Amino acid sequence: MKVIFMGTPEFSVGTLEALIEAGHEVVLAVTQPDKPKGRGHEMQFPPVKEAALRYGIEVYQPRRIRETECIEKLRSYQADIMVVIAFGQILPKEILEMTPYGCVNVHASLLPKYRGAAPIQWAVIDGEQVSGVTTMQMDEGLDTGDMLLKTEVVLDQKETGGSLHDKLAKAGAALCVETLRQMEAGTVIPSKQGESPTAYAKMLDKTLGKIRWEDSAASIERLIRGLNPWPSAYTTWDGKIMKLWAADVSEEEGPKTAVPGEIVRVEKDAFTVKTGLGLLIVRELQIQGKKRMDAGSFLRGAKIKEGTVLS
């Protein structure tokens, strides 16, 4: 097929490469504008742009895809289909209906579960045992179009947002290629979505990572994994931000006099914190201004003791 590809982050790159390797003609890669990054504020290409340039594919970076000029430019390529994966802008009806096969979206959840911007991380935070990818015929709603194909991915016991991202990116690339094959063959059977059984997977921000020690140890541990590597779960110790990267759950109650957030046990390679339900054993962390480290390394250099309350 003659494809216009629309995507921006690293999650999209594998699908772009899979389409090329499958023999599709990607005539244009549409992605978000370059953005300044880091302390030097140097302009950085989106990952899709970097990948497209490696393959000699023309790149288009409109600030507002809805503008008439943008719509007419896309129309000029006379593509068979548009493939959209984490592009970052809402597409108008004119674009959705522009090509013979419409716009196919690769969404990182088993729709109608986890419609929205951050389905990967919320699946981990919510304790899902199975996630997956859905290809969808896009409509004007937000992740509400007819479903085409699905593939499931089982979460490991210690799955993180980062590790699930990589698994779903790979699964989504293969599923997209198969979806286009079946669309060309006329064998794919679209199905309507029902009402979503989960809350909208809202976009992540740093405030979400603030640990509420009144919550259960199990939910805090899932939060830590779901927000790894970004934006991270954190608490405050000695006036400094302490990011938590890895922890285990203990169903022990701990001292009855302890309050949520209180360190109730300090060992050689870990320390244990009281929560609203159960105990959290901290294994890996990062203090503001320092690198990530295992808890043992932290404890060898920090004066931390039982009775200290994290906030």
Coordinates of C-alpha atoms in Angstrom, one line a residue:
M1 CA 0.0 0.0 0.0
K2 CA 0.9 3.7 -0.4
V3 CA 1.1 4.9 3.2
I4 CA 1.2 8.2 5.0
F5 CA 2.6 7.5 8.5
M6 CA 1.7 9.7 11.4
G7 CA 3.5 9.3 14.7
T8 CA 5.9 11.0 17.0
P9 CA 7.5 9.1 20.0
E10 CA 9.8 6.0 20.2
F11 CA 6.7 3.8 20.5
S12 CA 5.8 4.6 16.9
V13 CA 9.2 3.8 15.3
G14 CA 8.9 0.0 15.3
T15 CA 5.6 0.2 13.4
L16 CA 7.1 2.6 10.8
E17 CA 10.0 0.2 10.3
A18 CA 7.8 -2.9 10.1
L19 CA 5.7 -1.2 7.4
I20 CA 8.8 -0.5 5.3
E21 CA 10.1 -4.0 5.8
A22 CA 6.8 -5.5 4.8
G23 CA 7.1 -3.7 1.4
H24 CA 4.7 -0.9 1.9
E25 CA 5.6 2.4 0.3
V26 CA 5.7 5.0 3.0
V27 CA 5.5 8.3 1.0
L28 CA 5.4 10.7 4.0
A29 CA 6.1 10.7 7.7
V30 CA 4.0 13.3 9.6
T31 CA 5.3 14.1 13.1
Q32 CA 5.3 16.8 15.7
P33 CA 7.7 19.8 15.4
D34 CA 11.2 19.6 16.8
K35 CA 11.4 20.7 20.5
P36 CA 14.2 22.1 22.7
K37 CA 15.5 19.6 25.3
G38 CA 18.0 19.6 28.1
R39 CA 19.8 22.3 29.9
G40 CA 21.2 23.7 26.6
H41 CA 17.7 23.8 25.0
E42 CA 19.0 22.3 21.8
M43 CA 16.4 21.4 19.3
Q44 CA 15.8 17.7 19.1
F45 CA 14.1 15.7 16.4
P46 CA 11.1 13.5 17.4
P47 CA 12.1 9.8 17.1
V48 CA 9.8 9.2 14.1
K49 CA 11.6 12.0 12.2
E50 CA 15.0 10.4 13.0
A51 CA 13.8 7.1 11.7
A52 CA 12.2 8.5 8.6
L53 CA 15.3 10.3 7.6
R54 CA 17.3 7.1 8.0
Y55 CA 15.1 5.5 5.4
G56 CA 15.0 8.6 3.1
I57 CA 11.3 9.3 3.7
E58 CA 10.1 12.8 3.5
V59 CA 9.1 14.4 6.8
Y60 CA 6.3 16.9 7.5
Q61 CA 5.9 18.6 10.8
P62 CA 2.8 20.8 10.9
R63 CA 2.0 22.8 14.1
R64 CA -1.7 22.4 13.5
I65 CA -2.8 19.5 11.3
R66 CA -6.3 20.9 10.9
E67 CA -5.2 23.9 8.8
T68 CA -6.3 23.8 5.2
E69 CA -2.8 24.0 3.9
C70 CA -1.9 20.8 5.8
I71 CA -4.9 19.0 4.7
E72 CA -4.3 19.8 1.0
K73 CA -0.6 18.8 1.3
L74 CA -1.7 15.3 2.6
R75 CA -4.2 15.0 -0.1
S76 CA -1.6 15.6 -2.8
Y77 CA 0.2 12.3 -2.0
Q78 CA -2.9 10.3 -3.0
A79 CA -2.1 7.6 -0.4
D80 CA -4.1 4.4 0.0
I81 CA -4.1 4.6 3.8
M82 CA -2.9 6.6 6.8
V83 CA -1.4 4.8 9.7
V84 CA -1.5 6.7 13.0
I85 CA 0.2 5.8 16.2
A86 CA 0.8 8.3 19.0
F87 CA 0.9 11.2 16.7
G88 CA -0.2 13.8 19.3
Q89 CA -2.9 15.8 17.4
I90 CA -6.6 15.2 16.8
L91 CA -7.4 14.6 13.1
P92 CA -10.3 16.3 11.4
K93 CA -12.9 14.5 9.4
E94 CA -11.3 15.7 6.1
I95 CA -8.2 13.7 6.9
L96 CA -10.0 10.7 8.4
E97 CA -11.9 10.2 5.2
M98 CA -9.2 11.3 2.8
T99 CA -7.8 7.9 1.6
P100 CA -9.6 4.8 0.3
Y101 CA -8.8 2.8 3.4
G102 CA -9.2 5.7 5.9
C103 CA -7.0 6.1 9.0
V104 CA -5.9 3.1 11.0
N105 CA -4.7 3.7 14.5
V106 CA -2.5 1.4 16.6
H107 CA -3.6 1.8 20.2
A108 CA -1.7 0.3 23.2
S109 CA -4.6 -1.4 25.0
L110 CA -7.3 -4.0 24.5
L111 CA -10.0 -1.5 23.5
P112 CA -12.4 -0.4 24.8
K113 CA -10.3 -0.7 27.9
Y114 CA -7.9 2.3 28.5
R115 CA -8.9 4.7 25.9
G116 CA -6.8 7.8 26.2
A117 CA -3.2 9.1 26.3
A118 CA -1.4 6.7 28.8
P119 CA -2.9 3.2 28.5
I120 CA 0.5 1.5 29.1
Q121 CA 1.3 3.0 32.4
W122 CA -2.3 2.8 33.7
A123 CA -2.5 -0.9 33.0
V124 CA 0.5 -1.4 35.3
I125 CA -0.8 1.0 38.0
D126 CA -4.2 -0.7 38.0
G127 CA -2.7 -4.2 38.3
E128 CA -3.9 -5.6 35.0
Q129 CA -2.5 -9.1 34.3
V130 CA -3.1 -8.9 30.5
S131 CA -2.8 -5.9 28.2
G132 CA -2.3 -5.7 24.5
V133 CA -2.7 -3.7 21.3
T134 CA -5.8 -2.9 19.2
T135 CA -5.8 -1.7 15.6
M136 CA -8.8 0.6 15.0
Q137 CA -10.5 2.4 12.1
M138 CA -10.4 6.0 13.4
D139 CA -13.4 8.2 13.6
E140 CA -13.9 11.6 15.1
G141 CA -14.2 10.3 18.7
L142 CA -11.3 9.7 21.0
D143 CA -10.3 6.1 20.6
T144 CA -13.9 5.2 19.8
G145 CA -13.6 3.8 16.2
D146 CA -14.4 0.3 15.0
M147 CA -11.9 -2.3 16.2
L148 CA -10.0 -4.3 13.5
L149 CA -7.5 -6.7 15.2
K150 CA -6.2 -7.3 18.7
T151 CA -3.2 -9.1 20.2
E152 CA -2.7 -9.8 23.9
V153 CA 0.4 -9.4 26.0
V154 CA 0.8 -10.9 29.5
L155 CA 2.3 -8.7 32.1
D156 CA 5.2 -10.0 34.2
Q157 CA 4.9 -9.8 38.0
K158 CA 7.4 -7.0 38.0
E159 CA 6.4 -5.3 34.8
T160 CA 7.2 -1.6 34.5
G161 CA 5.8 1.1 32.3
G162 CA 9.0 1.0 30.4
S163 CA 9.2 -2.8 29.9
L164 CA 5.5 -3.0 28.9
H165 CA 6.0 -0.1 26.5
D166 CA 8.7 -2.1 24.6
K167 CA 6.6 -5.2 24.5
L168 CA 3.5 -3.4 23.2
A169 CA 5.6 -1.5 20.6
K170 CA 6.8 -4.7 19.2
A171 CA 3.4 -6.4 19.2
G172 CA 1.8 -3.3 17.7
A173 CA 4.2 -3.2 14.8
A174 CA 3.4 -6.8 13.8
L175 CA -0.3 -6.3 14.3
C176 CA -0.3 -3.2 12.1
V177 CA 1.3 -5.1 9.2
E178 CA -1.2 -8.0 9.6
T179 CA -4.1 -5.5 9.7
L180 CA -3.0 -3.9 6.4
R181 CA -2.6 -7.3 4.9
Q182 CA -6.2 -8.3 5.8
M183 CA -7.6 -4.9 4.8
E184 CA -6.1 -5.4 1.3
A185 CA -7.4 -8.9 1.2
G186 CA -10.9 -7.8 2.4
T187 CA -10.9 -10.3 5.2
V188 CA -10.8 -8.0 8.2
I189 CA -14.1 -7.7 10.0
P190 CA -14.5 -4.4 12.0
S191 CA -16.4 -4.6 15.3
K192 CA -18.0 -1.8 17.3
Q193 CA -16.7 -0.8 20.6
G194 CA -18.9 -1.1 23.7
E195 CA -18.6 1.2 26.7
S196 CA -15.2 1.3 28.2
P197 CA -14.9 -0.9 31.4
T198 CA -12.1 1.3 32.7
A199 CA -11.6 5.0 33.4
Y200 CA -10.1 7.2 30.7
A201 CA -6.3 6.7 30.7
K202 CA -5.5 10.3 31.4
M203 CA -2.1 11.8 30.4
L204 CA 0.7 11.5 33.0
D205 CA 2.2 14.3 34.9
K206 CA 4.7 14.6 37.7
T207 CA 2.1 15.2 40.4
L208 CA 0.7 11.7 39.8
G209 CA 3.9 10.3 41.2
K210 CA 3.5 11.8 44.7
I211 CA 3.2 8.7 47.0
R212 CA 0.3 8.7 49.4
W213 CA 1.5 6.5 52.2
E214 CA -2.1 6.0 53.4
D215 CA -2.6 3.9 50.3
S216 CA -1.9 0.1 50.4
A217 CA 1.6 -1.2 49.9
A218 CA 0.4 -3.1 46.9
S219 CA -1.0 0.0 45.1
I220 CA 2.1 2.0 45.9
E221 CA 4.3 -0.8 44.5
R222 CA 2.3 -0.8 41.3
L223 CA 2.5 3.0 41.1
I224 CA 6.3 2.7 41.4
R225 CA 6.4 0.2 38.5
G226 CA 3.9 2.0 36.3
L227 CA 5.7 5.3 36.5
N228 CA 9.1 3.8 35.8
P229 CA 10.9 5.4 33.9
W230 CA 8.7 8.5 33.7
P231 CA 7.5 10.5 35.6
S232 CA 8.5 8.3 38.6
A233 CA 7.0 7.8 42.0
Y234 CA 8.5 9.9 44.8
T235 CA 8.4 10.9 48.4
T236 CA 10.3 13.3 50.6
W237 CA 13.1 12.5 52.9
D238 CA 15.2 15.0 54.9
G239 CA 13.8 17.8 52.8
K240 CA 14.8 16.1 49.5
I241 CA 12.9 14.4 46.8
M242 CA 13.4 10.6 47.0
K243 CA 12.3 8.7 43.9
L244 CA 11.5 5.1 44.4
W245 CA 12.3 2.7 41.5
A246 CA 11.8 -0.7 42.9
A247 CA 10.1 -2.2 46.0
D248 CA 8.4 -5.3 47.3
V249 CA 5.2 -5.8 49.3
S250 CA 5.0 -7.4 52.7
E251 CA 1.6 -8.2 54.1
E252 CA 2.9 -7.8 57.6
E253 CA 1.1 -5.1 59.5
G254 CA 4.2 -3.7 61.2
P255 CA 4.1 -1.9 64.6
K256 CA 0.6 -0.8 65.5
T257 CA 1.9 2.5 66.8
A258 CA 3.6 3.3 63.4
V259 CA 2.0 5.8 61.1
P260 CA 1.9 5.6 57.3
G261 CA 5.2 6.7 55.8
E262 CA 7.2 5.7 58.9
I263 CA 10.3 3.6 58.4
V264 CA 9.8 0.6 60.7
R265 CA 12.8 -1.5 59.7
V266 CA 16.3 -0.7 58.4
E267 CA 18.4 -3.7 57.1
K268 CA 21.7 -4.0 55.2
D269 CA 20.2 -3.8 51.7
A270 CA 16.6 -2.4 52.2
F271 CA 14.4 -0.4 54.5
T272 CA 10.7 -1.0 55.2
V273 CA 8.0 1.6 55.3
K274 CA 4.5 1.4 56.9
T275 CA 1.6 2.1 54.6
G276 CA -2.2 2.2 55.0
L277 CA -2.2 -1.6 54.4
G278 CA 0.9 -3.7 54.7
L279 CA 4.5 -2.8 54.5
L280 CA 6.6 -1.6 51.5
I281 CA 10.2 -2.8 51.3
V282 CA 12.3 -0.3 49.3
R283 CA 14.9 -1.9 47.1
E284 CA 16.0 0.9 44.7
L285 CA 15.8 4.7 44.9
Q286 CA 17.3 8.0 43.8
I287 CA 17.9 11.1 45.9
Q288 CA 17.6 14.5 44.4
G289 CA 20.8 15.4 42.6
K290 CA 22.1 11.8 42.7
K291 CA 22.1 8.8 40.4
R292 CA 19.8 5.8 40.9
M293 CA 21.2 3.3 43.4
D294 CA 20.2 0.2 45.3
A295 CA 18.9 0.7 48.8
G296 CA 22.0 -0.9 50.3
S297 CA 24.3 1.7 48.7
F298 CA 22.0 4.4 50.0
L299 CA 22.0 3.1 53.5
R300 CA 25.8 2.8 53.6
G301 CA 26.0 6.6 53.1
A302 CA 22.9 7.9 54.7
K303 CA 22.0 8.3 58.3
I304 CA 18.5 6.9 58.2
K305 CA 16.8 5.2 61.1
E306 CA 13.7 3.6 62.3
G307 CA 11.0 6.1 63.2
T308 CA 11.8 8.5 60.3
V309 CA 8.7 9.5 58.5
L310 CA 8.6 10.0 54.8
S311 CA 6.2 12.5 53.5

